PDB file of C-alpha atoms in Angstrom:
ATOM      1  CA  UNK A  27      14.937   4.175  15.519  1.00  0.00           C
ATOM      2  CA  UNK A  28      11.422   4.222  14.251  1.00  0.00           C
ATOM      3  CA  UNK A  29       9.689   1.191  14.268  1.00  0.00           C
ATOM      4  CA  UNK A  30       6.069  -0.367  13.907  1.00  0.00           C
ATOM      5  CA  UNK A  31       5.462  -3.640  15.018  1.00  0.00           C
ATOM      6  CA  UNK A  32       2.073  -5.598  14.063  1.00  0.00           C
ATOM      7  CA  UNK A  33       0.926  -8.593  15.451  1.00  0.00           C
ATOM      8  CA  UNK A  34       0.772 -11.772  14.010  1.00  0.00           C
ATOM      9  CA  UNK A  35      -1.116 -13.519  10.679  1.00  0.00           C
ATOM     10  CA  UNK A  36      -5.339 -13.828  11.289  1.00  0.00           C
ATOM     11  CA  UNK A  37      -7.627 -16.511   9.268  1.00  0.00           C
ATOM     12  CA  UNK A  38     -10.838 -15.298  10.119  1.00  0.00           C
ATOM     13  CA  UNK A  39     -14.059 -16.961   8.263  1.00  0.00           C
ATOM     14  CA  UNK A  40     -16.624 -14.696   6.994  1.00  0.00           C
ATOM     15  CA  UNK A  41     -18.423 -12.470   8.712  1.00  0.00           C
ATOM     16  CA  UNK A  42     -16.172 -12.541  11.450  1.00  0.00           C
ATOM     17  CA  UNK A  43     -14.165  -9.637  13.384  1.00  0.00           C
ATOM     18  CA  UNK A  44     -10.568  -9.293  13.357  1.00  0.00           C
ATOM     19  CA  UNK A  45      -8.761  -6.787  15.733  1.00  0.00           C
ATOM     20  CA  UNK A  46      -4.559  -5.886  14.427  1.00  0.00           C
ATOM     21  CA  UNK A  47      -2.839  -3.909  16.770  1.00  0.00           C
ATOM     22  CA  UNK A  48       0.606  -2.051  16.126  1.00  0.00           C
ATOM     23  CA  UNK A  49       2.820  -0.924  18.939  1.00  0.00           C
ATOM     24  CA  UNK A  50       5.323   2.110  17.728  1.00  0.00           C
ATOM     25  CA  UNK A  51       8.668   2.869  19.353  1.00  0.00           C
ATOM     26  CA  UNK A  52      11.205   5.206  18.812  1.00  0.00           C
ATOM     27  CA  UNK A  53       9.464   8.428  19.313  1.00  0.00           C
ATOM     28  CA  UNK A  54       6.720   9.983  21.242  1.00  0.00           C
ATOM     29  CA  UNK A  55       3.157   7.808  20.448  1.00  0.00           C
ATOM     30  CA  UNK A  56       1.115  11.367  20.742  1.00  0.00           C
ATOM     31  CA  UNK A  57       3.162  13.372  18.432  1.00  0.00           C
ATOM     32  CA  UNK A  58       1.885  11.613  14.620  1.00  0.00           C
ATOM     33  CA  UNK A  59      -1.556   9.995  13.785  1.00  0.00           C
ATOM     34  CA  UNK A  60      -1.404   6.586  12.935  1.00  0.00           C
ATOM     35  CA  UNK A  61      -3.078   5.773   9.413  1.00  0.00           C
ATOM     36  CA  UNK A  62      -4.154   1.904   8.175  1.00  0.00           C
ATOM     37  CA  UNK A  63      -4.002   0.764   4.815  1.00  0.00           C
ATOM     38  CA  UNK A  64      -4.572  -2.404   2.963  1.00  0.00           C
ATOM     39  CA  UNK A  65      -3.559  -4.385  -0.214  1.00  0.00           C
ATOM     40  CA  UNK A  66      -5.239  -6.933  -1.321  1.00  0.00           C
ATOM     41  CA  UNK A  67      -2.949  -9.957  -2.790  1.00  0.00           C
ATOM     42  CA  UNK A  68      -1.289  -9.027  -6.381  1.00  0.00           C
ATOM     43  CA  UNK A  69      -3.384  -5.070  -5.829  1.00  0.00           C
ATOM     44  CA  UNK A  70      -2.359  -1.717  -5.167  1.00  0.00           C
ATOM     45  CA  UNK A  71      -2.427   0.166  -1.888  1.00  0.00           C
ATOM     46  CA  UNK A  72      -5.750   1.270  -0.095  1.00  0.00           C
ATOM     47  CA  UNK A  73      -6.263   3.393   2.457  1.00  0.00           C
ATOM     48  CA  UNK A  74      -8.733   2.949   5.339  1.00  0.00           C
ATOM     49  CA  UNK A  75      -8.650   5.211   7.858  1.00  0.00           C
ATOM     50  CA  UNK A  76      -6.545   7.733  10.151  1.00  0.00           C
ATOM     51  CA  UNK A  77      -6.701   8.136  13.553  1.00  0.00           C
ATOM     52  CA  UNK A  78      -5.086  11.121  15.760  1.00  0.00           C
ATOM     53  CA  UNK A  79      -2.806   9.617  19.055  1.00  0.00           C
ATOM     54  CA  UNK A  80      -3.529  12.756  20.429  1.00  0.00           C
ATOM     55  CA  UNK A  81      -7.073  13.257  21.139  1.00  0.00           C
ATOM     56  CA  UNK A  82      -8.701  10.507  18.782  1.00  0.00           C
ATOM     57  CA  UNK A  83      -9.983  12.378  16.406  1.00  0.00           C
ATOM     58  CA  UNK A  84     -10.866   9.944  13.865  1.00  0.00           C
ATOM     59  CA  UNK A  85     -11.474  10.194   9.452  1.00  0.00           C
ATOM     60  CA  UNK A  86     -12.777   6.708   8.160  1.00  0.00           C
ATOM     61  CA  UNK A  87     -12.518   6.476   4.274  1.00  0.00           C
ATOM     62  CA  UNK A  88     -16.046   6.106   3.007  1.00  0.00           C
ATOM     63  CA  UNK A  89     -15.674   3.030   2.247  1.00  0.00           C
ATOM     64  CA  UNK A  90     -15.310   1.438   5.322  1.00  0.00           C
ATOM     65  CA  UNK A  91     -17.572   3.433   7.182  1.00  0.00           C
ATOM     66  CA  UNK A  92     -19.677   1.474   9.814  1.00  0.00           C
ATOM     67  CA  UNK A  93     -17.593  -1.901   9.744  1.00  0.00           C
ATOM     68  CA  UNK A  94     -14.039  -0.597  10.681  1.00  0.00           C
ATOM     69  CA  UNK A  95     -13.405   0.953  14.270  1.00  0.00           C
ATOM     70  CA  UNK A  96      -9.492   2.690  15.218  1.00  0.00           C
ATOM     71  CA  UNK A  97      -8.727   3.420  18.618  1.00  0.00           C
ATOM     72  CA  UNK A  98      -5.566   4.235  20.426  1.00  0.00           C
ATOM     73  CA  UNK A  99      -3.750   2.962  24.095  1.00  0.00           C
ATOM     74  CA  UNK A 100      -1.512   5.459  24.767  1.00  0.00           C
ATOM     75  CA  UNK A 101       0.153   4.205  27.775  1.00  0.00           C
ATOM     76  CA  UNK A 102       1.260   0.969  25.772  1.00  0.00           C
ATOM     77  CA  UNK A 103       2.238   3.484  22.652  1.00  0.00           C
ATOM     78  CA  UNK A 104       0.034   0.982  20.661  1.00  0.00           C
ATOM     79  CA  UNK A 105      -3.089   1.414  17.541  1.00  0.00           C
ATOM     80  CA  UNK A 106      -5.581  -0.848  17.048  1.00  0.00           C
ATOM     81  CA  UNK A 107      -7.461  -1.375  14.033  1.00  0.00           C
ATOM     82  CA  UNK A 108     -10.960  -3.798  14.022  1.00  0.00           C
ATOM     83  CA  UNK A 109     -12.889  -4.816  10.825  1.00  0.00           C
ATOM     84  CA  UNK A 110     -15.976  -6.664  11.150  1.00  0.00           C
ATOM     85  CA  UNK A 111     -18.642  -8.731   9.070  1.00  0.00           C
ATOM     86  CA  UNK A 112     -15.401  -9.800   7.483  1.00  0.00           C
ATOM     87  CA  UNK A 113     -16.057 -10.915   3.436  1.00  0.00           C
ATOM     88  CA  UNK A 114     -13.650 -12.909   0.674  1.00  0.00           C
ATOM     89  CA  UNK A 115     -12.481  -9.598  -0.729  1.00  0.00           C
ATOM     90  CA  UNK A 116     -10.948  -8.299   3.014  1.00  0.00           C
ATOM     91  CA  UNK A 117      -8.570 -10.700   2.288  1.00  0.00           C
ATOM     92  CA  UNK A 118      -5.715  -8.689   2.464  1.00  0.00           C
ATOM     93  CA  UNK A 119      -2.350  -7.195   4.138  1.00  0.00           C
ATOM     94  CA  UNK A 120      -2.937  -4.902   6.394  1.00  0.00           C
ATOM     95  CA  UNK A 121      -0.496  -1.993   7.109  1.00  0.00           C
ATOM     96  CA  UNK A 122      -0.295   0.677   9.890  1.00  0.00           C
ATOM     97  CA  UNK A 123       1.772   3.857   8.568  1.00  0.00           C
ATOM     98  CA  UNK A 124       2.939   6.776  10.703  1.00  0.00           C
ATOM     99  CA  UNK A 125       1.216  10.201   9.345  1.00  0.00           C
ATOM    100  CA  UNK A 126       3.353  12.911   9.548  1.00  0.00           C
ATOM    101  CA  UNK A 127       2.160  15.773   7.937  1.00  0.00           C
ATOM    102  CA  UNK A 128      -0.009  13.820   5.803  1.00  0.00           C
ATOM    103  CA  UNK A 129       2.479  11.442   4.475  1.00  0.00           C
ATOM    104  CA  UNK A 130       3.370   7.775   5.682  1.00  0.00           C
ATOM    105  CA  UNK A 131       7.004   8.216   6.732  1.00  0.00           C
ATOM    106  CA  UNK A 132       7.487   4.961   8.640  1.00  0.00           C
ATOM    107  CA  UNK A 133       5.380   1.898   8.224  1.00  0.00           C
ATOM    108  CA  UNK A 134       4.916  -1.540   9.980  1.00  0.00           C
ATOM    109  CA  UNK A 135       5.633  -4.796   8.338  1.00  0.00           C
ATOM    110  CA  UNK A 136       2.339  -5.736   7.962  1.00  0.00           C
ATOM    111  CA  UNK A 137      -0.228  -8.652   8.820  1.00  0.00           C
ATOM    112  CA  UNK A 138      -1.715 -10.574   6.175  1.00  0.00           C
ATOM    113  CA  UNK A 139      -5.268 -11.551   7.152  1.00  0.00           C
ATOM    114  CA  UNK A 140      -7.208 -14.138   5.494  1.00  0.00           C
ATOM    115  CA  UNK A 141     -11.018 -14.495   5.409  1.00  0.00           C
ATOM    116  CA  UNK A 142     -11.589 -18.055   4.424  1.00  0.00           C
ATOM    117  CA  UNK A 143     -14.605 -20.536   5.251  1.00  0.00           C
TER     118      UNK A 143
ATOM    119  CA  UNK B   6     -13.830  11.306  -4.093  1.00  0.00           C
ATOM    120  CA  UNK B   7      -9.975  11.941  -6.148  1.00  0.00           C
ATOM    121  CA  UNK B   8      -9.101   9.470  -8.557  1.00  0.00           C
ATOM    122  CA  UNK B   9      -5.163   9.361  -9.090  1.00  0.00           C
ATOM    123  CA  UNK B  10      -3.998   7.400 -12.738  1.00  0.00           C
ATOM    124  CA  UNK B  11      -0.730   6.415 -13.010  1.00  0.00           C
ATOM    125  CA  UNK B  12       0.271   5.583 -16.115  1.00  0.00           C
ATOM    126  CA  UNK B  13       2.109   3.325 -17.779  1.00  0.00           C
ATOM    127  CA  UNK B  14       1.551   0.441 -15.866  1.00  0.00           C
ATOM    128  CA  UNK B  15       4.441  -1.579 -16.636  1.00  0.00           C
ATOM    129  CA  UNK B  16       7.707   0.303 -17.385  1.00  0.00           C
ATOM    130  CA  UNK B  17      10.771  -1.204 -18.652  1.00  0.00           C
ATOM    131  CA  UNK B  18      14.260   0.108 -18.531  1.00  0.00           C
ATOM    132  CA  UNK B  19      18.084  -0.467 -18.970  1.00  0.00           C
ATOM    133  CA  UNK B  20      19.509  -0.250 -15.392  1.00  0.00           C
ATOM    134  CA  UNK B  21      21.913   3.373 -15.805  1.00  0.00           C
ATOM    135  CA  UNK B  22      18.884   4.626 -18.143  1.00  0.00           C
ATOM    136  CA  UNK B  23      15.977   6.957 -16.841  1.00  0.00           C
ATOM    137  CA  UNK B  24      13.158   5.965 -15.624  1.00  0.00           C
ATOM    138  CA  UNK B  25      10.061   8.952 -16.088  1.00  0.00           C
ATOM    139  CA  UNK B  26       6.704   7.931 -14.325  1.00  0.00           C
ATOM    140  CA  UNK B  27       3.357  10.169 -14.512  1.00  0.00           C
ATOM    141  CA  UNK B  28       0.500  10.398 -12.042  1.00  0.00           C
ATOM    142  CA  UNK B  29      -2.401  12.476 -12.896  1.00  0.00           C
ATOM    143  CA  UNK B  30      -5.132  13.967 -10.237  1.00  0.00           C
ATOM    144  CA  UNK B  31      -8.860  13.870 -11.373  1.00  0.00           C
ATOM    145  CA  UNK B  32      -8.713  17.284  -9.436  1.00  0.00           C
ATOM    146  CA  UNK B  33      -6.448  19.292  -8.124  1.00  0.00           C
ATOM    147  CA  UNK B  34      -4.389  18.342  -5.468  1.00  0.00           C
ATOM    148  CA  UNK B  35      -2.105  21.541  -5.584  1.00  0.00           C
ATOM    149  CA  UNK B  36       1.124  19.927  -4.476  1.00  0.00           C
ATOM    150  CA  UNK B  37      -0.456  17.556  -2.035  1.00  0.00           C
ATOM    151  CA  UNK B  38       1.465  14.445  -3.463  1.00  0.00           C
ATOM    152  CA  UNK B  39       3.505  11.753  -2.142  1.00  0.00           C
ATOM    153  CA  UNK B  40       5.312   8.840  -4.053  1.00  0.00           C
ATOM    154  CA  UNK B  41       5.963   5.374  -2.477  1.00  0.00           C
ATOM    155  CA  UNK B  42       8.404   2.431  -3.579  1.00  0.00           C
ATOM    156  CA  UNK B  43       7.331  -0.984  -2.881  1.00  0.00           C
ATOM    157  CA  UNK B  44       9.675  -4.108  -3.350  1.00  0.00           C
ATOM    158  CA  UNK B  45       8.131  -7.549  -3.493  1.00  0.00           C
ATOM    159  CA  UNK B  46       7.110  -8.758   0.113  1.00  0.00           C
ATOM    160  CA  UNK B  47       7.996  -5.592   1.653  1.00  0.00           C
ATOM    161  CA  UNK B  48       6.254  -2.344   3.076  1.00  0.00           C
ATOM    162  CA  UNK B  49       6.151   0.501   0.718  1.00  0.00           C
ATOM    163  CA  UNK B  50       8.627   3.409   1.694  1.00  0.00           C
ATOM    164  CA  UNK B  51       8.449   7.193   0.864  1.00  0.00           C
ATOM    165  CA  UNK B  52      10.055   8.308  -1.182  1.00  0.00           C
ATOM    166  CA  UNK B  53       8.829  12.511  -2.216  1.00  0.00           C
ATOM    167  CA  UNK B  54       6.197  14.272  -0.317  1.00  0.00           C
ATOM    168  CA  UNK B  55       5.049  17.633  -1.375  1.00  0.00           C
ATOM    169  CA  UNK B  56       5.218  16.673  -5.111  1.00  0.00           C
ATOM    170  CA  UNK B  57       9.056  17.561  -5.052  1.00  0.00           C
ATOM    171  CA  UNK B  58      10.610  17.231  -1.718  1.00  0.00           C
ATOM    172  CA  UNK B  59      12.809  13.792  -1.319  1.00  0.00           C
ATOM    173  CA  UNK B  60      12.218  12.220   2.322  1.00  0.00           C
ATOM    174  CA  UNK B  61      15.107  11.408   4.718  1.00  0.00           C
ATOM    175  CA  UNK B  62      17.696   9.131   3.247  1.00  0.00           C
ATOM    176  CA  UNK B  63      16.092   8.780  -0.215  1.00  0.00           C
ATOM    177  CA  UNK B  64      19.492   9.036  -3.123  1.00  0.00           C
ATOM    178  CA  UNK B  65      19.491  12.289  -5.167  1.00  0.00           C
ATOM    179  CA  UNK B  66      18.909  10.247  -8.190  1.00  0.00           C
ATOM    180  CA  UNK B  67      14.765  10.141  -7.419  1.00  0.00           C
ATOM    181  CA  UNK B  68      13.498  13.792  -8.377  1.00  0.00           C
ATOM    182  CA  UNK B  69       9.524  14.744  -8.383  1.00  0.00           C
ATOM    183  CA  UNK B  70       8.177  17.297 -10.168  1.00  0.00           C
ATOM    184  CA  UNK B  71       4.594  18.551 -11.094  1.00  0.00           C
ATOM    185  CA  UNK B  72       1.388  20.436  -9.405  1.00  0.00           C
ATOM    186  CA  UNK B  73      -2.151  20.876  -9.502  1.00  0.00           C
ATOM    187  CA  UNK B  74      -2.979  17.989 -12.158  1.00  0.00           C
ATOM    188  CA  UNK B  75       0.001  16.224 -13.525  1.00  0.00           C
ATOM    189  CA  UNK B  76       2.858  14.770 -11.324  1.00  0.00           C
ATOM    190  CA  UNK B  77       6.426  13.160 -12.611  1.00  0.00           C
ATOM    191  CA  UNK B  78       8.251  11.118 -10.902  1.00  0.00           C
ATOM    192  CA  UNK B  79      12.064  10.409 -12.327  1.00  0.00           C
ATOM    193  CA  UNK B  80      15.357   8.294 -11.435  1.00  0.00           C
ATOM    194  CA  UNK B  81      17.865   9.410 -13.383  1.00  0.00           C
ATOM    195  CA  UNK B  82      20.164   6.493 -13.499  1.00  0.00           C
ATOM    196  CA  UNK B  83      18.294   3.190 -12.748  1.00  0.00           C
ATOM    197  CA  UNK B  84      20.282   0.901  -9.726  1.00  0.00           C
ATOM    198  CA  UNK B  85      19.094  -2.582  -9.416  1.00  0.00           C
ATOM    199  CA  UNK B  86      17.661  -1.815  -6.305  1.00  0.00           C
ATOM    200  CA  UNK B  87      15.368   0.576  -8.261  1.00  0.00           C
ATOM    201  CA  UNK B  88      13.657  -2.225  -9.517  1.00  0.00           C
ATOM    202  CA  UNK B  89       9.908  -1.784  -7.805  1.00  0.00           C
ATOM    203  CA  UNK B  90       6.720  -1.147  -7.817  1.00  0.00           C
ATOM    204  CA  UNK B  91       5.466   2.900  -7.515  1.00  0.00           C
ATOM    205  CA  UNK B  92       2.869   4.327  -6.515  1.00  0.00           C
ATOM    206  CA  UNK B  93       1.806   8.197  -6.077  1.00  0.00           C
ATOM    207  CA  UNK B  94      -0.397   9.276  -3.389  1.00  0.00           C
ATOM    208  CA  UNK B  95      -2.680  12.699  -2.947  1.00  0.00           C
ATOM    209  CA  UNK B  96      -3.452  13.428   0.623  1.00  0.00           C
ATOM    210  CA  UNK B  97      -5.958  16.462   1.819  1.00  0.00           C
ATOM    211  CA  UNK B  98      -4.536  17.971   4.799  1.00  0.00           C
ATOM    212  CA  UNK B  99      -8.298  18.479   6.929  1.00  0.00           C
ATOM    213  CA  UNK B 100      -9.494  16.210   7.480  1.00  0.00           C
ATOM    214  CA  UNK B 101      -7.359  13.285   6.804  1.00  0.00           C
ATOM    215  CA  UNK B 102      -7.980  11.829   3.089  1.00  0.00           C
ATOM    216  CA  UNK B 103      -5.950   9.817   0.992  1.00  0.00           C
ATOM    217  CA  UNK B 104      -5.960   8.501  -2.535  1.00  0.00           C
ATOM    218  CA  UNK B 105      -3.428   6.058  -3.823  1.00  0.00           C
ATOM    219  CA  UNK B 106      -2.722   5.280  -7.700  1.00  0.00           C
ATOM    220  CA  UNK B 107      -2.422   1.942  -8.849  1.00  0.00           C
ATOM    221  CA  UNK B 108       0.830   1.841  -9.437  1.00  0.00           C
ATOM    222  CA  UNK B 109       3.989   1.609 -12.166  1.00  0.00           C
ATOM    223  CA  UNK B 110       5.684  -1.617 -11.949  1.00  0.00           C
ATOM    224  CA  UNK B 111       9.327  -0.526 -13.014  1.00  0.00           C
ATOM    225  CA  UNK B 112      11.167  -3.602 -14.346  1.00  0.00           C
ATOM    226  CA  UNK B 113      14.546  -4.762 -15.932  1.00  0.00           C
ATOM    227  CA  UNK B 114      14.748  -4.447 -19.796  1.00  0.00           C
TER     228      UNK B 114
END
């Protein structure tokens, strides 16, 4: 079946990086982007960014423009997602979905990343 | 940028009743719209895509309706496991772009 799998839980102080990475299985890696999106605790669902497993073509939501970065290893069948100059209010979990056909049909559990100092 | 309102934010209902939830587009969206159901410490799961089209597995009790503007989503006879928070979503098909609501927290009267 299906399935997402995201690393592990970050603390990360501000201004810091974090990298997530979530490794798909269950059908082909190149055949549906691979879309991140984030909820802050007790907040709705907000999305970041898509990225294409096929040839990496990549569509950043404004907001995140210049301090998020997706990229792809397709011979692992795994998406990465990196957000830098990390603040208070990235405090958040952060979700991989797979996009097919512009919906998020499968999604992965989930890493909860906490900016603290 | 498309703002989605979902409205009311809190909805409560008798489990068997129905449950009748509204998400409007600041444009339009044609029928570019998704609906998620998120329980608590879970990932959300799709539930409609294309305003009216139920995704794999989802009960025939969830029905969407709605274009352009205004979007409904209904379950005609609330289960317990119904219970949830949902949340619409417009997506643009090129490129990529996605706008979530805020969400309807369905819960037990």
């Amino acid at each position: 079946q299906v399935q997402l799998v995201q690393s592990g839980a970050e603390v990360k102080k501000p201004g810091a990086s974090v990298k997530v990475s979530c490794k798909v299985s269950g059908y082909t890696f190149t055949s549906y982007g691979i879309s991140w999106v984030r909820q802050a605790p007790g907040q709705g669902l907000e999305w970041m960014g898509w990225i294409s497993t096929y040839n990496d073509n990549i569509k950043y939501a404004q907001k995140f423009q210049g301090r998020v970065t997706m990229t792809t290893d397709t011979s692992t069948g795994t998406a990465y997602m990196e957000l830098r100059s990390l603040r208070s209010d990235d405090t958040a979990v952060y979700y991989c979905a797979r996009d097919r056909q512009r919906t998020f049909d499968s999604w992965g559990q989930g890493i909860l990343v906490t900016v603290s100092s | 940028e498309i703002v989605m309102t979902q409205s009311p934010a809190t909805l409560s209902v008798s489990p068997g009743e129905r449950a009748t939830l509204s998400c409007r587009a600041s444009q339009s969206v044609s029928s570019n719209l998704a609906w998620y159901q998120q329980k608590p410490g879970q990932s959300p799961r799709l539930l409609i895509y294309g305003a009216s089209t139920r995704a794999t597995g989802i009960p025939a009790r969830f029905s969407g309706s709605g274009s352009g503007t205004e979007f409904t989503l209904t379950i005609s006879s609330l289960q317990s496991e119904d219970f949830a928070v949902y949340y619409c979503q417009q997506y643009n098909n090129w490129p990529p772009e996605y706008t979530f609501g805020q969400g309807t927290k369905l819960e037990i009267k």
